[in-house]
Amino acid sequence: MVEFGTRLRQLRKEKNLTQKQLAAQIRVQNSIISFYENGDRLPSPETIKKLAAVFHVSADYLMGIEKKESIDVTGLDEDDKNLVRMLVDKLREKNAKCQKRSSGNNWL
């Protein structure tokens, strides 16, 4: 299971946020993010909700309970949700093709 601090750091870096920027978004002191990422502290349930909202993931994913990443589409209408689904499907197809190509080039 992925440790909370590791997952938080990964999500923060993927979103190109500094610890200070993330702290401002969830209204905590800068040092708190460092404590979370280093495993020195665990956030309260309310803070977990805020962090999940910032990264558009489930609390279970953030905590390392759920292995599948999900995308929060709250607030999108049905047409927009369908566009997101179509984009995800196309990206999966692209990645599958790339994996087939790279596995086919094993000449060693």
Tab-separated table of C-alpha atoms in Angstrom:
chain	number	residue	atom	x	y	z
A	1	MET	CA	0.000	0.000	0.000
A	2	VAL	CA	1.292	3.442	-0.929
A	3	GLU	CA	2.031	5.609	2.050
A	4	PHE	CA	-0.089	8.765	2.393
A	5	GLY	CA	2.897	11.129	2.342
A	6	THR	CA	4.297	9.580	-0.823
A	7	ARG	CA	0.949	9.822	-2.594
A	8	LEU	CA	0.468	13.437	-1.458
A	9	ARG	CA	3.930	14.453	-2.691
A	10	GLN	CA	3.323	12.699	-6.029
A	11	LEU	CA	-0.036	14.420	-6.569
A	12	ARG	CA	1.339	17.802	-5.510
A	13	LYS	CA	4.256	17.550	-7.940
A	14	GLU	CA	2.004	16.351	-10.771
A	15	LYS	CA	-0.055	19.486	-10.277
A	16	ASN	CA	3.135	21.623	-10.121
A	17	LEU	CA	2.313	22.994	-6.683
A	18	THR	CA	4.793	23.967	-4.017
A	19	GLN	CA	4.132	22.953	-0.434
A	20	LYS	CA	3.390	26.603	0.293
A	21	GLN	CA	0.825	26.837	-2.534
A	22	LEU	CA	-0.917	23.649	-1.426
A	23	ALA	CA	-0.968	24.824	2.183
A	24	ALA	CA	-2.620	28.069	1.094
A	25	GLN	CA	-5.277	26.177	-0.865
A	26	ILE	CA	-6.308	24.059	2.112
A	27	ARG	CA	-5.656	26.836	4.643
A	28	VAL	CA	-2.967	25.271	6.807
A	29	GLN	CA	0.544	26.361	7.725
A	30	ASN	CA	3.278	25.576	5.181
A	31	SER	CA	5.059	23.218	7.556
A	32	ILE	CA	1.971	21.001	7.840
A	33	ILE	CA	2.339	19.828	4.230
A	34	SER	CA	5.947	18.899	4.916
A	35	PHE	CA	4.866	16.962	8.027
A	36	TYR	CA	2.275	15.060	5.968
A	37	GLU	CA	4.692	14.262	3.147
A	38	ASN	CA	7.396	13.078	5.546
A	39	GLY	CA	4.977	10.887	7.482
A	40	ASP	CA	5.346	12.879	10.686
A	41	ARG	CA	1.610	13.588	10.892
A	42	LEU	CA	-1.630	12.391	9.379
A	43	PRO	CA	-4.334	14.859	8.363
A	44	SER	CA	-7.763	15.060	9.922
A	45	PRO	CA	-10.713	13.695	7.944
A	46	GLU	CA	-11.703	17.265	7.060
A	47	THR	CA	-8.221	17.985	5.690
A	48	ILE	CA	-8.280	14.745	3.703
A	49	LYS	CA	-11.524	15.935	2.078
A	50	LYS	CA	-9.899	19.261	1.191
A	51	LEU	CA	-6.819	17.574	-0.275
A	52	ALA	CA	-8.940	15.140	-2.293
A	53	ALA	CA	-10.899	18.088	-3.692
A	54	VAL	CA	-7.711	19.953	-4.661
A	55	PHE	CA	-6.380	16.940	-6.579
A	56	HIS	CA	-9.772	15.733	-7.868
A	57	VAL	CA	-9.252	12.238	-6.464
A	58	SER	CA	-11.105	10.134	-3.923
A	59	ALA	CA	-10.083	10.182	-0.277
A	60	ASP	CA	-9.473	6.426	-0.556
A	61	TYR	CA	-7.028	6.973	-3.417
A	62	LEU	CA	-5.280	9.723	-1.504
A	63	MET	CA	-4.935	7.464	1.546
A	64	GLY	CA	-3.600	4.569	-0.547
A	65	ILE	CA	-6.645	2.377	0.117
A	66	GLU	CA	-7.870	2.456	-3.473
A	67	LYS	CA	-5.296	1.644	-6.125
A	68	LYS	CA	-7.303	2.970	-9.067
A	69	GLU	CA	-7.096	6.678	-9.614
A	70	SER	CA	-10.407	8.359	-10.256
A	71	ILE	CA	-11.297	11.768	-11.570
A	72	ASP	CA	-13.919	13.893	-9.853
A	73	VAL	CA	-16.386	15.112	-12.466
A	74	THR	CA	-18.711	16.814	-10.016
A	75	GLY	CA	-20.165	19.957	-11.501
A	76	LEU	CA	-19.847	18.812	-15.103
A	77	ASP	CA	-22.948	18.281	-17.196
A	78	GLU	CA	-23.573	14.932	-18.914
A	79	ASP	CA	-22.094	16.083	-22.234
A	80	ASP	CA	-18.866	17.118	-20.518
A	81	LYS	CA	-18.717	13.845	-18.568
A	82	ASN	CA	-19.080	11.940	-21.836
A	83	LEU	CA	-16.243	13.974	-23.355
A	84	VAL	CA	-14.015	13.074	-20.394
A	85	ARG	CA	-14.890	9.373	-20.814
A	86	MET	CA	-14.133	9.513	-24.554
A	87	LEU	CA	-10.798	11.211	-23.926
A	88	VAL	CA	-9.829	8.601	-21.338
A	89	ASP	CA	-10.750	5.803	-23.747
A	90	LYS	CA	-8.670	7.351	-26.550
A	91	LEU	CA	-5.678	7.795	-24.245
A	92	ARG	CA	-5.920	4.159	-23.133
A	93	GLU	CA	-5.963	3.067	-26.796
A	94	LYS	CA	-2.924	5.232	-27.545
A	95	ASN	CA	-1.015	3.844	-24.559
A	96	ALA	CA	-1.905	0.250	-25.479
A	97	LYS	CA	-0.574	0.809	-29.018
A	98	CYS	CA	2.628	2.346	-27.656
A	99	GLN	CA	3.130	-0.605	-25.305
A	100	LYS	CA	2.622	-3.088	-28.155
A	101	ARG	CA	5.183	-1.262	-30.287
A	102	SER	CA	7.767	-1.107	-27.522
A	103	SER	CA	7.295	-4.762	-26.537
A	104	GLY	CA	7.647	-5.780	-30.184
A	105	ASN	CA	11.120	-4.206	-30.382
A	106	ASN	CA	12.816	-6.614	-28.003
A	107	TRP	CA	15.619	-7.841	-30.240
A	108	LEU	CA	17.977	-8.850	-27.453
